[in-house]
Short mmCIF file of C-alpha atoms in Angstrom, two decimals:
data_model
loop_
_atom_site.label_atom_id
_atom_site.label_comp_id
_atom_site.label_asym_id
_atom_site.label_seq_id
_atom_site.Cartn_x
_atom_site.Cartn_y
_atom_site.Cartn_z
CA UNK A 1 -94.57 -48.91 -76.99
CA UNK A 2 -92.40 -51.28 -75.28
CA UNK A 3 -92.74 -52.97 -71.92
CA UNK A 4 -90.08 -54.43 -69.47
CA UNK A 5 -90.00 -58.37 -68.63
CA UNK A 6 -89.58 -59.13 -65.00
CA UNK A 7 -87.45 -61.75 -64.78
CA UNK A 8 -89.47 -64.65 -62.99
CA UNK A 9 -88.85 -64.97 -59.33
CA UNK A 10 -87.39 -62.00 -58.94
CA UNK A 11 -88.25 -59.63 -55.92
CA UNK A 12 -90.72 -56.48 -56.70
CA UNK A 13 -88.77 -53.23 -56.52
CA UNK A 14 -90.56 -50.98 -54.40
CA UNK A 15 -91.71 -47.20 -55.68
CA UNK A 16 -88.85 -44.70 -55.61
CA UNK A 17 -86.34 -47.08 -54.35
CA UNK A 18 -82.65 -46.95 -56.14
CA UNK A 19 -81.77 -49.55 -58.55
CA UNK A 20 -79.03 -51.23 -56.81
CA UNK A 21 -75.45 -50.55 -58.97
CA UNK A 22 -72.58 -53.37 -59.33
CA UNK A 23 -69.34 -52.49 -58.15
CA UNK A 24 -67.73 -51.89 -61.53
CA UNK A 25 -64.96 -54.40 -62.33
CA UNK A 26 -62.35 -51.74 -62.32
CA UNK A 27 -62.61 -50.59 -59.03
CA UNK A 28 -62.74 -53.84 -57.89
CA UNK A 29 -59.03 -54.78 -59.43
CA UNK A 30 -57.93 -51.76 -58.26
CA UNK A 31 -58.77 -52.47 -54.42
CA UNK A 32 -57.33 -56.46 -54.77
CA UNK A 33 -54.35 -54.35 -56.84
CA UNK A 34 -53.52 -52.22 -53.16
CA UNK A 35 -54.00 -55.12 -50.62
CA UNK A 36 -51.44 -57.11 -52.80
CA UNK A 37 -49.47 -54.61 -52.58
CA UNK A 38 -49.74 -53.31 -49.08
CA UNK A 39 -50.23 -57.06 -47.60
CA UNK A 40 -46.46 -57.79 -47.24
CA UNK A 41 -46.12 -54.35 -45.41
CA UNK A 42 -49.01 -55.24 -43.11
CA UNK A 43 -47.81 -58.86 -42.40
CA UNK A 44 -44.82 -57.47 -41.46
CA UNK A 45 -45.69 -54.72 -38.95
CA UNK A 46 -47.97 -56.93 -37.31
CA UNK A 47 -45.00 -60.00 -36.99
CA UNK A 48 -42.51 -57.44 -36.04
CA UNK A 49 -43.95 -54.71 -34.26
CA UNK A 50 -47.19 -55.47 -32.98
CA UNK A 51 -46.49 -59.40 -31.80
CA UNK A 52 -43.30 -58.37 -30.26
CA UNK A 53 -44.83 -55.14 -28.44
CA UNK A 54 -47.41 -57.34 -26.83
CA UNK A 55 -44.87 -60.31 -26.08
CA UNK A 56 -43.17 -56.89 -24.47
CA UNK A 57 -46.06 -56.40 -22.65
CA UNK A 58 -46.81 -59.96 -21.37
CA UNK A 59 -42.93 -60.78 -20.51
CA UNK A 60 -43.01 -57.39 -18.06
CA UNK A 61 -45.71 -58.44 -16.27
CA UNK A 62 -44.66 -62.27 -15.54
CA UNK A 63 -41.95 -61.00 -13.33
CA UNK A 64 -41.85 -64.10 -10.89
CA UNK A 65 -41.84 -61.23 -7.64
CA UNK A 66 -45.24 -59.41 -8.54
CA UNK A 67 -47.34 -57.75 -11.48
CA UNK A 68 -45.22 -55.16 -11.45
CA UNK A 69 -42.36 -55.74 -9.86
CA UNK A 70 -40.04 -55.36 -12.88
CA UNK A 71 -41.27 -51.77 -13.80
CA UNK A 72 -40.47 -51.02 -9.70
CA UNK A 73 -36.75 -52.45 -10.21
CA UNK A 74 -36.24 -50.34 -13.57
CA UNK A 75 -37.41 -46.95 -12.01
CA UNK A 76 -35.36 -48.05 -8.87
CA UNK A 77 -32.48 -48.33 -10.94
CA UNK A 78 -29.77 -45.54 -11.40
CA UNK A 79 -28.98 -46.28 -14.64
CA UNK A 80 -32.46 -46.29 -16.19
CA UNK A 81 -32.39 -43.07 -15.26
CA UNK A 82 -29.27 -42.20 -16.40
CA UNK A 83 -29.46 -44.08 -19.67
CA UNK A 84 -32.91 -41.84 -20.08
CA UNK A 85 -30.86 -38.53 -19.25
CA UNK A 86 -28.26 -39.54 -21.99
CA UNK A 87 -30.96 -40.33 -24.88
CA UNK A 88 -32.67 -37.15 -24.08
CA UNK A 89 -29.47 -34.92 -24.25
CA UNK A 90 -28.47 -36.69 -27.25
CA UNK A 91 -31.66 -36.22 -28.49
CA UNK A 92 -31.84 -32.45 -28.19
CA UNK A 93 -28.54 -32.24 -29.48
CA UNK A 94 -28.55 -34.10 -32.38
CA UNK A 95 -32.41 -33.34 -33.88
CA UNK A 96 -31.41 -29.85 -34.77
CA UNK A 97 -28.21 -30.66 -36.15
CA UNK A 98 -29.62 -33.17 -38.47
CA UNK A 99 -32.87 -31.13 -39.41
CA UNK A 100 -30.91 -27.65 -40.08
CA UNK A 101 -28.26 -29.31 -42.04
CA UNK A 102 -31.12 -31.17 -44.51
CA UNK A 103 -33.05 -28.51 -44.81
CA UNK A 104 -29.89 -26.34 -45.91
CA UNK A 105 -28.48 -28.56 -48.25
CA UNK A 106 -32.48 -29.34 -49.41
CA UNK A 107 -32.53 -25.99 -50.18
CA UNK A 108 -28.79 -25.70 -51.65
CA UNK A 109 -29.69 -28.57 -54.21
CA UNK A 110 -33.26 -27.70 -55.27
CA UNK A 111 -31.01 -24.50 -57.11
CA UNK A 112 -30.12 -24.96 -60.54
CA UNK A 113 -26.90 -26.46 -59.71
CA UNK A 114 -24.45 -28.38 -61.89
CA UNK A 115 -24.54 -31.85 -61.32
CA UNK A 116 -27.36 -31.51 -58.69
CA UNK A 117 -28.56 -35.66 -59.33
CA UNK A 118 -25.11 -36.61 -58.53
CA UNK A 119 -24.91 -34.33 -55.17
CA UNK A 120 -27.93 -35.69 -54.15
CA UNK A 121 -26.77 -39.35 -54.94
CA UNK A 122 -23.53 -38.52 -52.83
CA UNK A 123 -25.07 -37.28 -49.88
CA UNK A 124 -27.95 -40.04 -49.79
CA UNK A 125 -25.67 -42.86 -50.04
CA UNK A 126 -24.73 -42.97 -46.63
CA UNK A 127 -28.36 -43.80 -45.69
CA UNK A 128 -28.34 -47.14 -47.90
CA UNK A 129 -25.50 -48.51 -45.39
CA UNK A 130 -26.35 -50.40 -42.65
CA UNK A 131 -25.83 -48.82 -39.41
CA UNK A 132 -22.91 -51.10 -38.45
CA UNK A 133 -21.45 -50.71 -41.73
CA UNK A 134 -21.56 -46.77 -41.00
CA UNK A 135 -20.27 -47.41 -37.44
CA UNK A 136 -16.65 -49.34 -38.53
CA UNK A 137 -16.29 -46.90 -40.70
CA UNK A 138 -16.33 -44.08 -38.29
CA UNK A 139 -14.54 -46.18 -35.72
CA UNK A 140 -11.52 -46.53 -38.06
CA UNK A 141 -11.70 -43.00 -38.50
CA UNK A 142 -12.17 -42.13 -35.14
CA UNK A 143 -9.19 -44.60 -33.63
CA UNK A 144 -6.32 -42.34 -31.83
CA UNK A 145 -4.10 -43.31 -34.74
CA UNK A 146 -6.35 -42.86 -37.49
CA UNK A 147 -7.17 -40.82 -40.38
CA UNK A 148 -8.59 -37.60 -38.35
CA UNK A 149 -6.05 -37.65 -35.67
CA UNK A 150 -3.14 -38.00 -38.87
CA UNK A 151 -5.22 -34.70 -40.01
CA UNK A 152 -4.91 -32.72 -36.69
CA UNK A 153 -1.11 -33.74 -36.54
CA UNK A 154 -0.52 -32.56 -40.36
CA UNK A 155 -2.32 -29.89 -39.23
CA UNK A 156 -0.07 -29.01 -36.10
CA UNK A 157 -3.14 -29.27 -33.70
CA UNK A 158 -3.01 -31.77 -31.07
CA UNK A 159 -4.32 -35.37 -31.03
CA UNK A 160 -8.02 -35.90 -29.52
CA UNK A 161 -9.18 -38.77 -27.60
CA UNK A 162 -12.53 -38.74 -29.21
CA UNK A 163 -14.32 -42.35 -28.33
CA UNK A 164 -12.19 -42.97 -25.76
CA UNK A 165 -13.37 -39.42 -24.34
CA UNK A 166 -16.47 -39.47 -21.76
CA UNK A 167 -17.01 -35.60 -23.06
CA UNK A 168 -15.97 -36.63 -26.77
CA UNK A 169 -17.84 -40.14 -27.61
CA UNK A 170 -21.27 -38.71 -26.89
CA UNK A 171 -20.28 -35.81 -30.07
CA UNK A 172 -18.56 -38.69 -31.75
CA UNK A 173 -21.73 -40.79 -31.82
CA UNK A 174 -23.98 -37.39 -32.84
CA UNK A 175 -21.82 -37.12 -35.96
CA UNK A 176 -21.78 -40.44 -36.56
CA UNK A 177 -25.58 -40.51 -37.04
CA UNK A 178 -26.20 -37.52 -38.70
CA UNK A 179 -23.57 -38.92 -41.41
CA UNK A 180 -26.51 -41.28 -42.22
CA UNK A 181 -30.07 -39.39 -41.37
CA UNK A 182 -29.42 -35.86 -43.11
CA UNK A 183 -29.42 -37.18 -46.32
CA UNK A 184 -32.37 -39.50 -45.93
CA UNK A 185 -34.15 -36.46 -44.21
CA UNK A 186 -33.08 -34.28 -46.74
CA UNK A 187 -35.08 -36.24 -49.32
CA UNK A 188 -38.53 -35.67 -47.71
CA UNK A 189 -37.71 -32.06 -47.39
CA UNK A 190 -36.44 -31.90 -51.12
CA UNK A 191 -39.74 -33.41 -51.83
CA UNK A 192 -41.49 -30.85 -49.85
CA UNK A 193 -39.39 -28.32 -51.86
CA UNK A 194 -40.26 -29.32 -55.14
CA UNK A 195 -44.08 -29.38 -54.37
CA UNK A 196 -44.12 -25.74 -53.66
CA UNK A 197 -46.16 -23.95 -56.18
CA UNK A 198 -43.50 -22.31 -58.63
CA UNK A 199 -45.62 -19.19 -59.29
CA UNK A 200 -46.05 -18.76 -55.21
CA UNK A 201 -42.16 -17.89 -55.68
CA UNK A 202 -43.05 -15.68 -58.55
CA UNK A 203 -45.16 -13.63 -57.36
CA UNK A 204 -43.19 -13.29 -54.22
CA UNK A 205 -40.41 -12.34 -56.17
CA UNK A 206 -42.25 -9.38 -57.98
CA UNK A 207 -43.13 -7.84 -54.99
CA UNK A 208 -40.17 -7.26 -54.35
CA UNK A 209 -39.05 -10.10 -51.66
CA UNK A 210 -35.63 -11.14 -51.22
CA UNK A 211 -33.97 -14.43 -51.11
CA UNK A 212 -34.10 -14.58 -46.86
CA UNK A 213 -37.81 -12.62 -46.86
CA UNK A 214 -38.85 -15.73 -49.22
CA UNK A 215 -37.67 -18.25 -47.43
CA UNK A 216 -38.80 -17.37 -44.21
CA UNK A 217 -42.23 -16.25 -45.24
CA UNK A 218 -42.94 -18.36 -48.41
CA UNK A 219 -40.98 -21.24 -48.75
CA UNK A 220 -40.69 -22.17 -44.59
CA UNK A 221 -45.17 -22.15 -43.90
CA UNK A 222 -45.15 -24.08 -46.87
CA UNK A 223 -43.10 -26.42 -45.59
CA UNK A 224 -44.59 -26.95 -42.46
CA UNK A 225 -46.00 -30.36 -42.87
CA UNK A 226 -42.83 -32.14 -44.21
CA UNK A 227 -40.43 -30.54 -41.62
CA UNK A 228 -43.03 -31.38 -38.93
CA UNK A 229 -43.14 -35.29 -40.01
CA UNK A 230 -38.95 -35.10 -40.31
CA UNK A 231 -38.63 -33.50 -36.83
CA UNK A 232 -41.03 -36.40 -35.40
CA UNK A 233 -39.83 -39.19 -37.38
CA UNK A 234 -35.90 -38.12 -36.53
CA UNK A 235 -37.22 -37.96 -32.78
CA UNK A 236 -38.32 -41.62 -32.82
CA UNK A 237 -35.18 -42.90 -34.91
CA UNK A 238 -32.83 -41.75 -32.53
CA UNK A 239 -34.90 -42.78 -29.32
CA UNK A 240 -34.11 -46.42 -31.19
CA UNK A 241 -30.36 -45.63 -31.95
CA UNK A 242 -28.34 -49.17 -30.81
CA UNK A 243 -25.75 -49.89 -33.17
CA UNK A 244 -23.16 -47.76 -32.85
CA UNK A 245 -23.04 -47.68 -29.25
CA UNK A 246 -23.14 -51.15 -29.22
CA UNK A 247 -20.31 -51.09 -32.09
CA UNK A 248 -18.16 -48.53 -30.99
CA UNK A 249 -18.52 -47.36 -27.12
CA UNK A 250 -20.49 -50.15 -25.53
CA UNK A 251 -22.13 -47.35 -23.51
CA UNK A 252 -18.68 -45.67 -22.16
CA UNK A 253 -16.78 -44.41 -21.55
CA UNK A 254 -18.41 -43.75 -17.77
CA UNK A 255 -21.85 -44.30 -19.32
CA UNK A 256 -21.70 -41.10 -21.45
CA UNK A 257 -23.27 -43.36 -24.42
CA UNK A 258 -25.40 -45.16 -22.84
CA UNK A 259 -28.63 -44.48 -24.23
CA UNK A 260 -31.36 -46.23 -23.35
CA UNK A 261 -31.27 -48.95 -26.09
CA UNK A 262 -28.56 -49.99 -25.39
CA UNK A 263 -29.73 -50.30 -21.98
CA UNK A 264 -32.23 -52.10 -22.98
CA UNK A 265 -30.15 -54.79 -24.18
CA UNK A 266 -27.80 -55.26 -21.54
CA UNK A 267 -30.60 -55.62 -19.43
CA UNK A 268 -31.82 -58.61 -21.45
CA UNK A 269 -28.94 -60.29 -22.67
CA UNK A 270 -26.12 -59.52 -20.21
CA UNK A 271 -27.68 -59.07 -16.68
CA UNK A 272 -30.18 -61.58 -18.06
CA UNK A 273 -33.30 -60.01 -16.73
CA UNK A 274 -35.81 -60.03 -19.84
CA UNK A 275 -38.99 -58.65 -17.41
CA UNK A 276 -37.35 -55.59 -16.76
CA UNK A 277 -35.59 -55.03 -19.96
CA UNK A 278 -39.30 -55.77 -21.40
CA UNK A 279 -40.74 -53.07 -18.86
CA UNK A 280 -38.19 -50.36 -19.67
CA UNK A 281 -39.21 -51.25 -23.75
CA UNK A 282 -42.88 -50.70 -22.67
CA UNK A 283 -41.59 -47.52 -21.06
CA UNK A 284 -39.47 -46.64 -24.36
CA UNK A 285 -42.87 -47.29 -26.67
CA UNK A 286 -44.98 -45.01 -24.45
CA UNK A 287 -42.34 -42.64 -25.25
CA UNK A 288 -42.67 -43.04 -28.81
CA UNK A 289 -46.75 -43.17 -29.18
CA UNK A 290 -46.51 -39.79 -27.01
CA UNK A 291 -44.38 -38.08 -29.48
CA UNK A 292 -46.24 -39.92 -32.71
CA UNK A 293 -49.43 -37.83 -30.59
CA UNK A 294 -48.05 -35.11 -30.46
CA UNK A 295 -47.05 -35.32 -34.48
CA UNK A 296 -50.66 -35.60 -34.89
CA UNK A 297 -51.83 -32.36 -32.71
CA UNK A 298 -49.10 -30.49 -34.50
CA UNK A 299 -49.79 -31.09 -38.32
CA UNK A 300 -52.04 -28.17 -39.72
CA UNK A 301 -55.37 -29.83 -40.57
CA UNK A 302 -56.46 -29.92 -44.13
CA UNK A 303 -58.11 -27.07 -45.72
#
């Protein structure tokens, strides 16, 4: 029969209480493991997003005329509210556009397709470009004697104003964008594609479902979650679109462009008046947490 020593000194365990259990080793690396790796990430959202949305904050409310005087003069101002008119038309035009056109070609090259990679590759590589990068190349294209207005004249059609139209540089600036976001959108939604069960498909296809019958009522509720996270996280992106209007229009002509970034920064840096260009970004954040809200109250919840 053997007994167990006590180690001397050490506490009496009481009756029926659980032998406390070390933290294995393993689980320990793998924790340090994720905070190395996510630390960068987190030092840099709270340098330059969280610091500079108080700072925000803090420079709105130090207006030297009153607490909130600087919020009064940007809702007194005309073009506040025409800046917000322009980023919400732009807005509903160009979310659909971009979101229709990556799902379509998500769909189109999740086919067995030859030389699907390199598609993908192709349409993707406009995202890697900075925006201002994108931008001169679009202005060159878009000049009244440049490549798409050589086109229309080969063509026999006539010449178009485009940037230099007040009813063309708003359309101009829409295709402009979407040239980078569909194929970084498409991506997530190729993801989404690819994580659809494959025998979901099947078994829709031996009961006799057709191509549009499987898309709409298999492969569409599957996707739910990924297009709901695209349509959000395109919302926000082009609530923060700058620099091609600050490239190519500089909010003309006749303020058709002027979205309310751009705003934003004349306000600060050429009318000089940092409170109120920090109240209208306060205003422009509550924006964006409303919609990230409202991302949250539409996912499906987890079953």
């Amino acid at each position: 029969m053997t007994t167990s020593v006590k180690p001397a000194g050490a506490p009496p365990r009481r009756a029926g209480a659980p032998a406390r259990r070390r933290r294995p080793a393993k689980i320990r690396g793998t924790g340090l493991a994720v905070l190395l790796m996510l630390g960068p990430a987190l030092v840099a959202i709270l340098f330059f997003r969280l610091v500079p949305a108080v700072e925000a904050i803090r420079t709105s409310l130090s207006d030297p005329q009153g607490l909130f005087a600087s919020y009064a003069r940007v809702f007194a101002d005309p073009a506040f509210h025409a800046s917000i008119r322009q980023t919400l038309l732009f807005t509903v035009l160009v979310n659909p556009f971009q979101i229709l056109l990556a799902l379509g070609l998500a769909v189109l090259l999740t086919q067995r397709l030859p030389l699907v990679g390199l598609w993908r590759t192709l349409i993707f590589l406009p995202a890697a470009l900075p925006q201002v990068v994108s931008a001169i190349i679009w202005g060159v294209l878009f000049r009244p004697d440049g490549p798409l207005n050589a086109v229309l004249g080969a063509l026999g059609l006539p010449h178009q104003p485009f940037l230099t139209s007040k009813f063309q540089a708003l359309p101009g600036i829409i295709i402009l964008v979407s040239w980078v976001g569909v194929g970084y959108w498409m991506m997530f939604l190729v993801a989404g594609l690819k994580d659809i069960p494959g025998d979901t498909l099947e078994a829709a296809k031996i009961d006799g479902a057709g191509p549009l019958r499987t898309f709409f009522q298999v492969t569409l509720p599957q996707l739910k979650r990924p297009l709901l996270f695209v349509l959000v996280a395109d919302t926000i992106a082009n609530f923060l679109v700058f620099a091609p209007v600050e490239t190519l229009t500089a909010g003309g002509p006749d303020h058709s462009t002027n979205l309310i970034m751009f705003d934003i920064y004349e306000r600060a840096y050429v009318t000089g008046d940092l409170p109120a260009a920090s109240a209208e970004t306060f205003i422009l954040l509550c924006i964006i947490l409303a919609v990230v809200s409202i991302q949250f109250k539409l996912l499906p919840s987890e079953d």
